[in-house]
Amino acid sequence: TKPKLALLAGVVISGISIFTSCDKKDTATSPPPPPKVEVTLPAQPLPRTIDFESIIENAKSKVFPALVLVKPVLEEYERGERKQIQVLGSGVIITPDGYAVTNNHMVEKATRIKCVLYDRRMVSAKLIGRDKDTDLALIKIELTKPEEKLPLAEFGDSDKLEGGHFVMALGAPWGYERSISLGIIGNPRRFLSGYSEYSLWIQTDASINPGNSGGPLINTEGKIIGINTLGHFFGGDMAF
């Protein structure tokens, strides 16, 4: 019986030995833990905010004092009878001694021209020159005090205009003087067949109505980049 007990004990011990070796961790072949890597992300820039109301107010304040209501008296003949008709338009002063720009179609048949200044004064003006193709005219406001200096608006560079630029149309639509409308440039160089054979026009969706004619189209810097001339009243706002 002793040899059998010895064999049994050997099996049990061997089993225990196998079980124990399987339970141990082989630290010699285990891979080291991966190193810790700290990543610092760049700070996200804050979204840029634009105070558009201040931009409009600043641009408007530079031009509004130079804006004038133009009131030409036109002379026409109908059925052999001479008639005088007063029309309303706009203009903008460009020199301190009273030269102003308006539309040719506003003054080409005028027998006399009156202008209302920023301070509500009614003054006379005379036609200096005009161009039918560009529909531009230059008038001179006649001041009672030659030494008086009038507020003026500056010209910008219309060659730098691109589609999508913001613009403002100033004038007196339907006789409501000192009005402003906001829009964008649709096309800065539009050819209009039948209106002008040699000039390109600035297309905008800023509202331009009768009475706006001759008023300035300005950029967000408050500089003149065009003169309001033509409005279309079908298919949405489109003006030139």
Short mmCIF file of C-alpha atoms in Angstrom, two decimals:
data_model
loop_
_atom_site.label_atom_id
_atom_site.label_comp_id
_atom_site.label_asym_id
_atom_site.label_seq_id
_atom_site.Cartn_x
_atom_site.Cartn_y
_atom_site.Cartn_z
CA THR A 1 0.00 0.00 0.00
CA LYS A 2 2.80 2.54 0.65
CA PRO A 3 3.91 2.77 -2.97
CA LYS A 4 0.30 3.65 -4.00
CA LEU A 5 0.05 6.41 -1.39
CA ALA A 6 3.32 7.89 -2.61
CA LEU A 7 2.05 7.95 -6.19
CA LEU A 8 -1.20 9.60 -5.20
CA ALA A 9 0.63 12.24 -3.21
CA GLY A 10 2.87 12.92 -6.17
CA VAL A 11 -0.13 13.53 -8.43
CA VAL A 12 -1.74 15.87 -5.98
CA ILE A 13 1.47 17.81 -5.45
CA SER A 14 2.01 18.02 -9.19
CA GLY A 15 -1.50 19.35 -9.64
CA ILE A 16 -0.97 21.94 -7.02
CA SER A 17 2.32 22.91 -8.61
CA ILE A 18 0.69 23.34 -12.02
CA PHE A 19 -2.21 25.37 -10.63
CA THR A 20 0.15 27.66 -8.75
CA SER A 21 2.36 28.34 -11.77
CA CYS A 22 -0.68 29.26 -13.89
CA ASP A 23 -1.83 31.76 -11.25
CA LYS A 24 1.44 33.72 -11.24
CA LYS A 25 2.00 36.74 -13.50
CA ASP A 26 4.96 36.71 -15.76
CA THR A 27 6.32 40.16 -15.02
CA ALA A 28 9.38 39.61 -17.21
CA THR A 29 7.34 39.50 -20.48
CA SER A 30 4.47 41.98 -19.65
CA PRO A 31 4.67 45.26 -21.71
CA PRO A 32 5.19 48.45 -19.72
CA PRO A 33 2.17 50.74 -19.34
CA PRO A 34 1.90 53.40 -22.08
CA PRO A 35 3.28 56.81 -21.10
CA LYS A 36 0.80 59.54 -20.30
CA VAL A 37 0.65 62.22 -22.98
CA GLU A 38 -0.95 65.55 -22.17
CA VAL A 39 -2.31 67.49 -25.16
CA THR A 40 -3.15 71.18 -24.80
CA LEU A 41 -5.64 72.37 -27.44
CA PRO A 42 -5.33 75.97 -28.65
CA ALA A 43 -7.89 78.33 -27.24
CA GLN A 44 -10.80 78.85 -29.62
CA PRO A 45 -11.06 82.49 -30.75
CA LEU A 46 -14.23 84.25 -29.73
CA PRO A 47 -16.63 84.94 -32.60
CA ARG A 48 -16.13 88.40 -34.05
CA THR A 49 -19.01 90.72 -33.29
CA ILE A 50 -19.84 93.66 -35.55
CA ASP A 51 -21.86 96.59 -34.30
CA PHE A 52 -23.64 97.20 -37.58
CA GLU A 53 -25.90 99.89 -36.19
CA SER A 54 -22.85 101.95 -35.25
CA ILE A 55 -21.36 101.45 -38.72
CA ILE A 56 -24.56 102.72 -40.35
CA GLU A 57 -24.87 105.63 -37.96
CA ASN A 58 -21.26 106.66 -38.52
CA ALA A 59 -21.58 106.52 -42.32
CA LYS A 60 -24.88 108.37 -42.28
CA SER A 61 -23.58 111.13 -40.01
CA LYS A 62 -20.80 111.90 -42.50
CA VAL A 63 -23.16 112.42 -45.46
CA PHE A 64 -26.53 113.57 -44.08
CA PRO A 65 -25.39 117.19 -43.53
CA ALA A 66 -24.37 117.38 -47.22
CA LEU A 67 -27.64 115.93 -48.49
CA VAL A 68 -29.95 118.41 -50.23
CA LEU A 69 -33.53 118.28 -51.47
CA VAL A 70 -33.53 119.48 -55.09
CA LYS A 71 -36.72 121.17 -56.37
CA PRO A 72 -36.39 122.05 -60.06
CA VAL A 73 -39.17 123.82 -61.91
CA LEU A 74 -39.52 122.27 -65.35
CA GLU A 75 -41.02 123.93 -68.37
CA GLU A 76 -43.01 121.81 -70.79
CA TYR A 77 -45.37 122.43 -73.68
CA GLU A 78 -48.57 120.47 -74.01
CA ARG A 79 -51.13 121.13 -76.74
CA GLY A 80 -49.51 124.44 -77.48
CA GLU A 81 -49.69 125.53 -73.86
CA ARG A 82 -46.62 126.21 -71.72
CA LYS A 83 -46.69 124.57 -68.32
CA GLN A 84 -44.37 124.76 -65.37
CA ILE A 85 -44.07 121.68 -63.17
CA GLN A 86 -42.14 121.37 -59.95
CA VAL A 87 -40.50 118.00 -59.33
CA LEU A 88 -38.61 116.64 -56.34
CA GLY A 89 -35.24 114.97 -56.27
CA SER A 90 -32.02 114.82 -54.30
CA GLY A 91 -28.42 115.96 -54.51
CA VAL A 92 -25.24 115.95 -52.47
CA ILE A 93 -22.78 118.79 -51.80
CA ILE A 94 -19.19 117.95 -52.75
CA THR A 95 -17.35 121.27 -52.12
CA PRO A 96 -17.59 123.75 -49.23
CA ASP A 97 -18.52 126.59 -51.59
CA GLY A 98 -21.70 124.84 -52.72
CA TYR A 99 -21.09 122.66 -55.76
CA ALA A 100 -23.43 119.69 -55.71
CA VAL A 101 -24.08 116.60 -57.83
CA THR A 102 -27.54 115.46 -58.93
CA ASN A 103 -29.13 113.72 -61.96
CA ASN A 104 -29.27 115.15 -65.45
CA HIS A 105 -32.90 114.09 -65.88
CA MET A 106 -33.77 116.17 -62.82
CA VAL A 107 -32.50 119.49 -64.17
CA GLU A 108 -32.12 119.25 -67.97
CA LYS A 109 -35.44 121.06 -68.58
CA ALA A 110 -35.36 123.22 -65.46
CA THR A 111 -36.02 126.93 -65.73
CA ARG A 112 -34.99 127.45 -62.13
CA ILE A 113 -33.70 125.26 -59.31
CA LYS A 114 -34.33 125.48 -55.58
CA CYS A 115 -32.55 123.44 -52.91
CA VAL A 116 -33.38 122.75 -49.29
CA LEU A 117 -30.27 122.48 -47.13
CA TYR A 118 -29.68 120.47 -43.96
CA ASP A 119 -30.74 123.45 -41.81
CA ARG A 120 -34.05 123.82 -43.72
CA ARG A 121 -32.93 126.89 -45.64
CA MET A 122 -34.37 127.26 -49.13
CA VAL A 123 -31.71 128.50 -51.55
CA SER A 124 -31.38 128.93 -55.29
CA ALA A 125 -28.99 126.97 -57.47
CA LYS A 126 -27.83 127.22 -61.06
CA LEU A 127 -26.91 124.52 -63.54
CA ILE A 128 -23.17 124.32 -64.25
CA GLY A 129 -22.98 121.28 -66.50
CA ARG A 130 -24.65 117.97 -67.29
CA ASP A 131 -24.03 114.68 -69.09
CA LYS A 132 -26.88 112.67 -70.57
CA ASP A 133 -25.04 109.35 -70.91
CA THR A 134 -24.08 109.10 -67.25
CA ASP A 135 -27.23 111.02 -66.18
CA LEU A 136 -25.13 113.33 -64.00
CA ALA A 137 -25.37 117.08 -63.50
CA LEU A 138 -23.38 119.63 -61.52
CA ILE A 139 -25.20 122.54 -59.86
CA LYS A 140 -23.93 125.46 -57.80
CA ILE A 141 -25.80 126.55 -54.69
CA GLU A 142 -25.98 130.33 -54.48
CA LEU A 143 -25.13 131.46 -50.98
CA THR A 144 -26.04 134.86 -49.55
CA LYS A 145 -22.75 134.86 -47.67
CA PRO A 146 -19.88 133.98 -50.03
CA GLU A 147 -17.60 133.20 -47.09
CA GLU A 148 -19.96 130.53 -45.77
CA LYS A 149 -18.67 126.96 -45.84
CA LEU A 150 -21.17 124.17 -46.38
CA PRO A 151 -20.82 120.57 -45.12
CA LEU A 152 -19.67 118.24 -47.87
CA ALA A 153 -19.39 114.53 -48.61
CA GLU A 154 -16.27 112.82 -49.94
CA PHE A 155 -15.97 110.47 -52.89
CA GLY A 156 -14.88 106.86 -52.46
CA ASP A 157 -13.45 104.48 -55.05
CA SER A 158 -16.26 102.70 -56.91
CA ASP A 159 -13.68 100.56 -58.77
CA LYS A 160 -13.14 98.65 -55.51
CA LEU A 161 -16.80 97.62 -55.24
CA GLU A 162 -17.64 93.93 -55.34
CA GLY A 163 -20.85 91.98 -55.26
CA GLY A 164 -22.09 91.61 -51.67
CA HIS A 165 -20.65 94.88 -50.35
CA PHE A 166 -23.07 96.81 -48.15
CA VAL A 167 -24.25 100.21 -49.41
CA MET A 168 -26.78 102.85 -48.39
CA ALA A 169 -28.99 105.00 -50.61
CA LEU A 170 -29.77 108.48 -49.28
CA GLY A 171 -32.31 110.93 -50.59
CA ALA A 172 -35.96 112.00 -50.52
CA PRO A 173 -38.11 109.10 -51.78
CA TRP A 174 -41.62 110.30 -52.65
CA GLY A 175 -40.65 113.67 -51.18
CA TYR A 176 -39.82 112.28 -47.71
CA GLU A 177 -36.50 114.04 -47.35
CA ARG A 178 -33.47 112.78 -45.46
CA SER A 179 -34.26 109.09 -45.82
CA ILE A 180 -31.86 106.14 -45.91
CA SER A 181 -32.17 102.56 -47.16
CA LEU A 182 -29.71 99.69 -46.79
CA GLY A 183 -28.75 97.08 -49.36
CA ILE A 184 -25.91 95.22 -51.01
CA ILE A 185 -24.17 95.43 -54.36
CA GLY A 186 -25.67 92.94 -56.80
CA ASN A 187 -23.29 93.73 -59.64
CA PRO A 188 -20.80 96.63 -59.63
CA ARG A 189 -20.52 96.86 -63.45
CA ARG A 190 -23.86 96.29 -65.13
CA PHE A 191 -24.44 97.29 -68.76
CA LEU A 192 -27.95 98.63 -69.37
CA SER A 193 -28.92 98.55 -73.00
CA GLY A 194 -31.17 101.45 -73.90
CA TYR A 195 -30.16 103.59 -70.91
CA SER A 196 -26.50 104.23 -71.59
CA GLU A 197 -24.34 103.13 -74.47
CA TYR A 198 -20.95 103.93 -72.93
CA SER A 199 -21.29 103.57 -69.17
CA LEU A 200 -21.54 100.74 -66.68
CA TRP A 201 -23.95 100.94 -63.75
CA ILE A 202 -23.85 99.83 -60.13
CA GLN A 203 -26.69 97.40 -59.39
CA THR A 204 -28.02 97.33 -55.83
CA ASP A 205 -31.09 96.17 -53.94
CA ALA A 206 -31.10 99.26 -51.73
CA SER A 207 -34.53 100.82 -52.19
CA ILE A 208 -34.47 103.72 -54.68
CA ASN A 209 -37.79 105.41 -55.41
CA PRO A 210 -38.88 108.61 -57.18
CA GLY A 211 -37.30 111.44 -55.18
CA ASN A 212 -34.12 109.44 -54.51
CA SER A 213 -32.83 110.48 -57.94
CA GLY A 214 -29.62 112.44 -57.61
CA GLY A 215 -28.96 111.36 -54.04
CA PRO A 216 -25.73 109.62 -53.04
CA LEU A 217 -25.09 105.90 -52.83
CA ILE A 218 -22.51 105.50 -50.07
CA ASN A 219 -20.34 102.73 -48.67
CA THR A 220 -19.95 101.78 -45.02
CA GLU A 221 -17.17 104.35 -44.65
CA GLY A 222 -19.60 107.15 -45.49
CA LYS A 223 -18.10 107.94 -48.90
CA ILE A 224 -19.94 108.47 -52.19
CA ILE A 225 -19.52 105.56 -54.58
CA GLY A 226 -22.46 106.35 -56.89
CA ILE A 227 -25.45 108.59 -57.59
CA ASN A 228 -28.96 107.13 -57.38
CA THR A 229 -30.54 107.21 -60.81
CA LEU A 230 -32.92 104.41 -61.71
CA GLY A 231 -35.26 102.17 -59.74
CA HIS A 232 -37.16 99.12 -60.91
CA PHE A 233 -40.46 98.31 -59.23
CA PHE A 234 -41.13 94.80 -60.50
CA GLY A 235 -39.66 91.48 -59.51
CA GLY A 236 -38.25 92.77 -56.24
CA ASP A 237 -36.00 95.73 -55.48
CA MET A 238 -33.41 96.43 -58.13
CA ALA A 239 -31.87 99.83 -58.65
CA PHE A 240 -28.94 101.54 -60.33
#
